[in-house]
CSV table of C-alpha atoms and ligand atoms in Angstrom, one decimal:
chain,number,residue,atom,x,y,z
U,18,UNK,CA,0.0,0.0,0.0
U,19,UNK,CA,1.3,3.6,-1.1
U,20,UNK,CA,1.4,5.9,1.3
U,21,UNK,CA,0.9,8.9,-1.0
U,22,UNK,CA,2.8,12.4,0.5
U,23,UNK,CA,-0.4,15.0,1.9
U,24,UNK,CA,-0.2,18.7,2.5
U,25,UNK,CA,-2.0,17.3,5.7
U,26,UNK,CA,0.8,15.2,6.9
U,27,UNK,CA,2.7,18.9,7.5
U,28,UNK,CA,1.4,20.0,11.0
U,29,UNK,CA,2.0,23.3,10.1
U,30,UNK,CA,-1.0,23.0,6.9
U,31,UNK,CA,-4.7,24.1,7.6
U,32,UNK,CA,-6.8,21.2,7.3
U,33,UNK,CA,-9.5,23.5,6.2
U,34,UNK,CA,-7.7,25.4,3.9
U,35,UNK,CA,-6.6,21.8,2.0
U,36,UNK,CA,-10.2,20.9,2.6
U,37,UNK,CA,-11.3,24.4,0.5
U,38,UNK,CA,-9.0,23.7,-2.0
U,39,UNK,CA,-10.3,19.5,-2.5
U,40,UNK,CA,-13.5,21.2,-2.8
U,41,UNK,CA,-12.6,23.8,-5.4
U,42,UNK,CA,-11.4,20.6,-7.6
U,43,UNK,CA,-13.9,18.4,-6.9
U,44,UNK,CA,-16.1,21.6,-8.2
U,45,UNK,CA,-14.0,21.3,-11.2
U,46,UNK,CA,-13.8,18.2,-12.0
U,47,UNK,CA,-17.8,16.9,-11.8
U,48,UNK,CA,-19.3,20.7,-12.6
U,49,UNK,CA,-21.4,20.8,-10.0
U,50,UNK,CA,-20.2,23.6,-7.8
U,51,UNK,CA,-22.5,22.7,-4.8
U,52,UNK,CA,-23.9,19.6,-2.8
U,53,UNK,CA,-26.1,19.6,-1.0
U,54,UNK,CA,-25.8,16.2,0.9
U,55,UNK,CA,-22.7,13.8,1.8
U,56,UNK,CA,-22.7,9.9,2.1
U,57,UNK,CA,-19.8,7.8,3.1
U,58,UNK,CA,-20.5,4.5,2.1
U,59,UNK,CA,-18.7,1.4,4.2
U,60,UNK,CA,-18.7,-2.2,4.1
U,61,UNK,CA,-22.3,-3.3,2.9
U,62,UNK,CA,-23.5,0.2,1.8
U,63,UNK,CA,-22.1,0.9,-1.3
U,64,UNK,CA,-24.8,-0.3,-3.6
U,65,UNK,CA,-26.8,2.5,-2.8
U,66,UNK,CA,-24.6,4.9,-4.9
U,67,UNK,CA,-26.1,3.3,-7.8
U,68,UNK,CA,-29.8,3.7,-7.0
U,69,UNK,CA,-30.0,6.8,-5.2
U,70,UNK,CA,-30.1,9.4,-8.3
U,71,UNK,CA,-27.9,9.6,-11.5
U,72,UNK,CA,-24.1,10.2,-11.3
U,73,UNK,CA,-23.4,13.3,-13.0
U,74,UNK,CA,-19.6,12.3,-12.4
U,75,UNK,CA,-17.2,9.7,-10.5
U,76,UNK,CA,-13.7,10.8,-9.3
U,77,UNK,CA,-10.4,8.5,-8.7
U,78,UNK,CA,-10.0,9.8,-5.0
U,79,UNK,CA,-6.7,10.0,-5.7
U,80,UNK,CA,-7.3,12.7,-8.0
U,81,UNK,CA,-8.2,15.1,-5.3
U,82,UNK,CA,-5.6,16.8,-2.8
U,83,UNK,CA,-5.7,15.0,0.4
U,84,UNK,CA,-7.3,12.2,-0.5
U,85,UNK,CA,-6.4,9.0,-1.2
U,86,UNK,CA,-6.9,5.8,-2.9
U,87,UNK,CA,-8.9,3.3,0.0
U,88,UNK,CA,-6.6,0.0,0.6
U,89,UNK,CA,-9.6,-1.8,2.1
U,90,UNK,CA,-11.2,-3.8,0.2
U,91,UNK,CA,-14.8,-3.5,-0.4
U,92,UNK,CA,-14.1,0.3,-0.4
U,93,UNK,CA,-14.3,1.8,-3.9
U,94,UNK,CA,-11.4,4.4,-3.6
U,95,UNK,CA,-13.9,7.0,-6.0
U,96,UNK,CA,-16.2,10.3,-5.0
U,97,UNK,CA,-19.0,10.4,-7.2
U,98,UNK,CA,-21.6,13.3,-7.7
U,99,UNK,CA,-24.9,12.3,-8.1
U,100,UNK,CA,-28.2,14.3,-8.7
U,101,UNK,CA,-31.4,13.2,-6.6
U,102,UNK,CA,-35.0,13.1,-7.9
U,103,UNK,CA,-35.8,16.2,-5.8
U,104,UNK,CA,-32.7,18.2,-8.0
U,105,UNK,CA,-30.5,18.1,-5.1
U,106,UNK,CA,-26.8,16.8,-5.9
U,107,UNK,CA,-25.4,14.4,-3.5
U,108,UNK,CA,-21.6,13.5,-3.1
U,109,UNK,CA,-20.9,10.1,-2.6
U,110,UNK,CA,-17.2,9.2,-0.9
U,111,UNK,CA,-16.3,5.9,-1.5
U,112,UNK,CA,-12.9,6.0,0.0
U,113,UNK,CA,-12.9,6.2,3.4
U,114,UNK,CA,-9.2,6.7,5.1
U,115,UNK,CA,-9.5,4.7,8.4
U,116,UNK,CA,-7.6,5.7,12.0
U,117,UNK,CA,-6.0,2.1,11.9
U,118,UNK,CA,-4.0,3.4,8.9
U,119,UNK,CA,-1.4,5.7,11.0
U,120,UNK,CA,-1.7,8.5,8.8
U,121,UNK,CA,-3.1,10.9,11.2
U,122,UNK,CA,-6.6,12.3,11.9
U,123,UNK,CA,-6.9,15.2,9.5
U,124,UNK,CA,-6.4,12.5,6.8
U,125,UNK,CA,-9.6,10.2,9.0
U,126,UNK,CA,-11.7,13.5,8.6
U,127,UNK,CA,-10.6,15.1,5.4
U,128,UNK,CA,-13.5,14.1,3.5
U,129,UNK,CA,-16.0,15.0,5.8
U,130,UNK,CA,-14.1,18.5,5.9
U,131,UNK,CA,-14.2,18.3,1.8
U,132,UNK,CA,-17.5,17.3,1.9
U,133,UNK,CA,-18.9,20.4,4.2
U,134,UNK,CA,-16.5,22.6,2.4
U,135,UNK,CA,-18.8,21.7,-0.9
U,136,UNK,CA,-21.4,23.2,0.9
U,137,UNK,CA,-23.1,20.0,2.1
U,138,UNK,CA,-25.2,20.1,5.4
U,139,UNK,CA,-26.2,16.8,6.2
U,140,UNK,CA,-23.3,13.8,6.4
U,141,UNK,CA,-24.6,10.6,5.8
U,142,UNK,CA,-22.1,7.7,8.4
U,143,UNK,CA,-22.4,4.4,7.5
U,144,UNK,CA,-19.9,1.6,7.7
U,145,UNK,CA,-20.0,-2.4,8.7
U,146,UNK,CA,-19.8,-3.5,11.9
U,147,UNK,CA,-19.9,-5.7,14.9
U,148,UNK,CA,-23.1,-6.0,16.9
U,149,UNK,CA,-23.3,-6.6,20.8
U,150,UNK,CA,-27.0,-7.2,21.0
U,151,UNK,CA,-27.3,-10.6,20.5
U,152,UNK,CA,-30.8,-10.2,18.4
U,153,UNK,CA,-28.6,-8.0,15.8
U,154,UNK,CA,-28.1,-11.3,13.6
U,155,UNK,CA,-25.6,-10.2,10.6
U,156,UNK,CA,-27.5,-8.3,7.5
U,157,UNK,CA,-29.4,-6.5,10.1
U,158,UNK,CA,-28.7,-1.9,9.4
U,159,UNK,CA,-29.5,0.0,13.0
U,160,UNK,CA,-29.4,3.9,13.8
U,161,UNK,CA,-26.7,4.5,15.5
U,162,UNK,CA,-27.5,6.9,18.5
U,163,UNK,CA,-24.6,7.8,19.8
U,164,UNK,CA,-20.9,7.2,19.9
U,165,UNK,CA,-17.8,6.4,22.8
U,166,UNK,CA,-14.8,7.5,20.9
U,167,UNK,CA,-12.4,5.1,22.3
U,168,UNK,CA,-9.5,6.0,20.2
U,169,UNK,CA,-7.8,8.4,22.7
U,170,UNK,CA,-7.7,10.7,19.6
U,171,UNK,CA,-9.8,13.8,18.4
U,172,UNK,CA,-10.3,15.5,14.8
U,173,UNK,CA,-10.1,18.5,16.6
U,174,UNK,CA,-6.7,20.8,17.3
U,175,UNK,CA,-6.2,23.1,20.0
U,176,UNK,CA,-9.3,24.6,22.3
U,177,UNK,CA,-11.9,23.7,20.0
U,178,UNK,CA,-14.8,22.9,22.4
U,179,UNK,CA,-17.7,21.4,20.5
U,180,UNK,CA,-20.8,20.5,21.7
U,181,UNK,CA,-21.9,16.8,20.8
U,182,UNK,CA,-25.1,16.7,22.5
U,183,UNK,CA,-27.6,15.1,19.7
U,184,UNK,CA,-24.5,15.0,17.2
U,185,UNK,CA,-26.4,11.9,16.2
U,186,UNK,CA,-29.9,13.8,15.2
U,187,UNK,CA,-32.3,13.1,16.4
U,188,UNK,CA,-34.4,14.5,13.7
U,189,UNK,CA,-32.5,12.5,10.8
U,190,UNK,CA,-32.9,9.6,13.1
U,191,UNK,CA,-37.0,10.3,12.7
U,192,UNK,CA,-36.6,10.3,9.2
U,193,UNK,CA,-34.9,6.9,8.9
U,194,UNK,CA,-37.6,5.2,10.8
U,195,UNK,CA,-40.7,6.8,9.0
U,196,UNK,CA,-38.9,4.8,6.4
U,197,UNK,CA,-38.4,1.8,8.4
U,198,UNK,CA,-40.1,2.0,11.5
U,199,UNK,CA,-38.3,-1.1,12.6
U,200,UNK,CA,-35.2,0.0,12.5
U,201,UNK,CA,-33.1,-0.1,15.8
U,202,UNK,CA,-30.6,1.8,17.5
U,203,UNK,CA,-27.4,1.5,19.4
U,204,UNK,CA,-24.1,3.4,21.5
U,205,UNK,CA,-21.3,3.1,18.4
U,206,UNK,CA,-18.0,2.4,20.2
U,207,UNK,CA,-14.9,3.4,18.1
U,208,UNK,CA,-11.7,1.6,18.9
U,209,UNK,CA,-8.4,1.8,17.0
U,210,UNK,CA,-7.9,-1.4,15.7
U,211,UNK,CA,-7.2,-2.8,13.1
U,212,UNK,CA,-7.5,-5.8,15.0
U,213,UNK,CA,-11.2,-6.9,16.5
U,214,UNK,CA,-11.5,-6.6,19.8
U,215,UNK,CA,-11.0,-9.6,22.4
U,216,UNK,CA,-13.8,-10.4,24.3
U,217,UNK,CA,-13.0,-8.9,27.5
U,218,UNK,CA,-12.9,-5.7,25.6
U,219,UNK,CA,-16.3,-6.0,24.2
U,220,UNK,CA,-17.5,-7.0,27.7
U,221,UNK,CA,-16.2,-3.6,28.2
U,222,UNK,CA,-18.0,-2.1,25.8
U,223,UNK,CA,-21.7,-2.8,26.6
U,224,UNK,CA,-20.6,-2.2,30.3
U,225,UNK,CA,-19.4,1.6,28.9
U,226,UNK,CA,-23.6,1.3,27.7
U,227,UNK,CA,-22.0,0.5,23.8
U,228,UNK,CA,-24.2,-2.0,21.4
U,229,UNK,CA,-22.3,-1.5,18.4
U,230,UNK,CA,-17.9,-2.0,18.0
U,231,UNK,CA,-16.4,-0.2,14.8
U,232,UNK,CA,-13.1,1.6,13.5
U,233,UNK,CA,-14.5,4.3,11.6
U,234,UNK,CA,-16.9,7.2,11.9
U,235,UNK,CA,-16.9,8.4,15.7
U,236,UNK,CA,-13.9,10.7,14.7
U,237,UNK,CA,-15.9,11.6,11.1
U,238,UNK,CA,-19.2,12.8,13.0
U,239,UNK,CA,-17.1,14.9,15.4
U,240,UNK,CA,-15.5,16.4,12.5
U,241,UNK,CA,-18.9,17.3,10.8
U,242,UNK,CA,-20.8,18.8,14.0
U,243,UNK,CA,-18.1,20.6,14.2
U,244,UNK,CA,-17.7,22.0,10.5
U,245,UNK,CA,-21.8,22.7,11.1
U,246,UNK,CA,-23.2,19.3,9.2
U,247,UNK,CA,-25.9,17.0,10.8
U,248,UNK,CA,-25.3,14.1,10.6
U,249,UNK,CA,-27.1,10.5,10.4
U,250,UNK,CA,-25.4,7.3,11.4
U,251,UNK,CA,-26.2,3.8,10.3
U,252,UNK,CA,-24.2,0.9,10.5
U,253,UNK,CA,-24.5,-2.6,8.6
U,254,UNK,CA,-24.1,-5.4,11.2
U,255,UNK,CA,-22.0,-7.8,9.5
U,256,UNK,CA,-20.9,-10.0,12.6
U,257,UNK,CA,-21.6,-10.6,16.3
U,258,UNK,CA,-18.4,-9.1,18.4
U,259,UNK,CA,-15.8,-11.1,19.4
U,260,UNK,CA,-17.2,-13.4,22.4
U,261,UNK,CA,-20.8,-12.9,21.8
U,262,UNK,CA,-20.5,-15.2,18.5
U,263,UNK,CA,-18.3,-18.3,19.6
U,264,UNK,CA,-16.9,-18.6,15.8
U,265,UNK,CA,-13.4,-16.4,15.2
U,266,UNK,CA,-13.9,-13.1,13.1
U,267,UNK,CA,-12.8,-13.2,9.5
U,268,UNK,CA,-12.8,-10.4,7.0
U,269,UNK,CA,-13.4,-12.3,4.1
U,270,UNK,CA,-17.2,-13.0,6.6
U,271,UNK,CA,-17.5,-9.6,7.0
U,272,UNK,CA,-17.4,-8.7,3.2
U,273,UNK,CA,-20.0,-11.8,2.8
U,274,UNK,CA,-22.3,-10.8,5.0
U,275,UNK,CA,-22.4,-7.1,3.3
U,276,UNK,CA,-22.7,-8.5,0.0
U,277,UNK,CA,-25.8,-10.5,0.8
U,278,UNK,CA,-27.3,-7.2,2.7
U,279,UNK,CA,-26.1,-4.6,-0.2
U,280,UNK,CA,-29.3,-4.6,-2.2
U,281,UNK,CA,-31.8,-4.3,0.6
U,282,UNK,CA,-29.5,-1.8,2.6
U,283,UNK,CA,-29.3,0.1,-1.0
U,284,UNK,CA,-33.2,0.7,-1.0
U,285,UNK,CA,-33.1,1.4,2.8
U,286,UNK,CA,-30.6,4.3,2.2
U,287,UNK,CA,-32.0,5.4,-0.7
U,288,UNK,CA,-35.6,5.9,0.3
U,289,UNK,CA,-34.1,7.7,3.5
U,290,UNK,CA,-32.0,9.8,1.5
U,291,UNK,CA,-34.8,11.1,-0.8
U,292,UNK,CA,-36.8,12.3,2.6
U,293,UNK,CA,-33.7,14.5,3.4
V,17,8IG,I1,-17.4,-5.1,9.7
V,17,8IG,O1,-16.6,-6.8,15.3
V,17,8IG,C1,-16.7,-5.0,11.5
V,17,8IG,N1,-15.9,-4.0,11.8
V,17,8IG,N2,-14.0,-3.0,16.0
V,17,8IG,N3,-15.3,-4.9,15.6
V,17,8IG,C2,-14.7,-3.8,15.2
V,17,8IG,N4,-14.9,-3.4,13.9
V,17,8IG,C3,-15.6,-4.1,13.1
V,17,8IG,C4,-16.2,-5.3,13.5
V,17,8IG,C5,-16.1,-5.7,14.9
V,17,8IG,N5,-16.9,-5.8,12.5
């Protein structure tokens, strides 16, 4: 894996500045000078760019400064402008930097940053991830209501003190169940990883009042409350954590269980996304 030379990487850079300037060339490169809405899409989601309004253009990530070309699989490493029914454009990141990656935070949050800097006011979250309550068999998308950032580590520099009371909103959160009034919620609990938790550590984690363990997204909505987005979480569980299910993790399990969701998650996002 490359690990392509940022602006961001220089701590002496303003995030937002390189954020401005990503979204001056996204501007450039699809021709839409404004969206209106932001969706990243994790493991399991990314069928939804396809049905949720037509792609006006799709962008190598690469292409963009700051950015850079996902080396997870089941990540599609593009941003792609789309235009909604209602006329709206939405920008679609496919290339989601994780924390696990070591390349620093501003490079974690960078496309949220981009994305706001577009002039988008709602950030759609979603990723894949492991489920604590034991009724939360894999395939099964919930609202994620909250976070516990349990990376030790904040998209924020200096004495930046944002408020993250209803960061999850609760009015977004409305919307997604007048879709699907079945759809459940949970306390997202970021850790570092890469690797899964153990099982004392998820014992941990629906002591701290967690239900759902991931390695993305906690740092990206703190990022967007504070660059004035709302923002709406939903996560794709793919597996039971680590001691809840008796079986070992596996990736390739993960990516499995996302496929088999991808088409029914695809309508649930989309028919959310079009009540916006
Ligand atoms: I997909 O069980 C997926 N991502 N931390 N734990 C953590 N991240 C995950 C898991 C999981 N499943």
């Amino acid at each position: 894996m490359s690990h392509a030379e940022s602006p961001l990487d220089d701590p002496g850079t303003d995030p937002f500045a390189v954020a401005a300037r990503a979204a001056q060339q996204l501007a450039a490169a699809t021709g839409v000078p404004r969206h209106d809405i932001a969706l990243t899409l994790g493991s399991g989601w990314g069928g939804a760019a396809d049905l949720l309004g037509e792609t006006v253009a799709t962008v190598p990530a690469g292409e963009i400064e700051g950015f850079t070309e996902s080396g997870v699989v089941g990540h599609s490493g593009t941003l792609r402008s789309l235009r909604l029914p209602n006329g709206q454009h939405a920008l679609v990141i496919g290339a989601r930097t994780h924390f696990y990656e070591g390349r620093g935070v501003r490079r974690v949050v960078h496309s949220v940053r981009t994305a706001a800097a577009t002039g988008a006011r709602v950030m759609v979250l979603t990723n894949g991830a492991g489920g604590i309550k034991r009724h939360w068999t894999p395939g099964t998308p919930v609202l994620i209501s909250d976070h516990i950032n349990l990376t030790a580590a904040s998209p924020l520099e200096g004495p930046t003190f944002v408020d993250l009371t209803d960061l999850y909103s609760s009015r977004l959160r409305d919307i997604a169940r007048s879709v699907d009034p079945a759809l459940d919620e949970g306390v997202y609990v970021q850790f570092r990883g890469p690797h899964y938790e153990t099982p004392a550590e998820v014992r941990m984690a629906e002591t701290l009042g967690g239900s759902i363990v991931g390695m993305s997204t906690a740092l990206e909505a703190i990022a967007a409350r504070h660059a004035g987005m709302e923002v709406l979480g939903l996560s794709l569980i793919t597996n039971l954590a680590a001691g809840i299910q008796t079986e070992p993790l596996s990736h390739a399990e993960v990516l499995a269980a996302g496929r088999a969701a991808e088409s029914t998650l695809a309508r649930l996002l989309t028919e959310i996304v079009h009540r916006l």
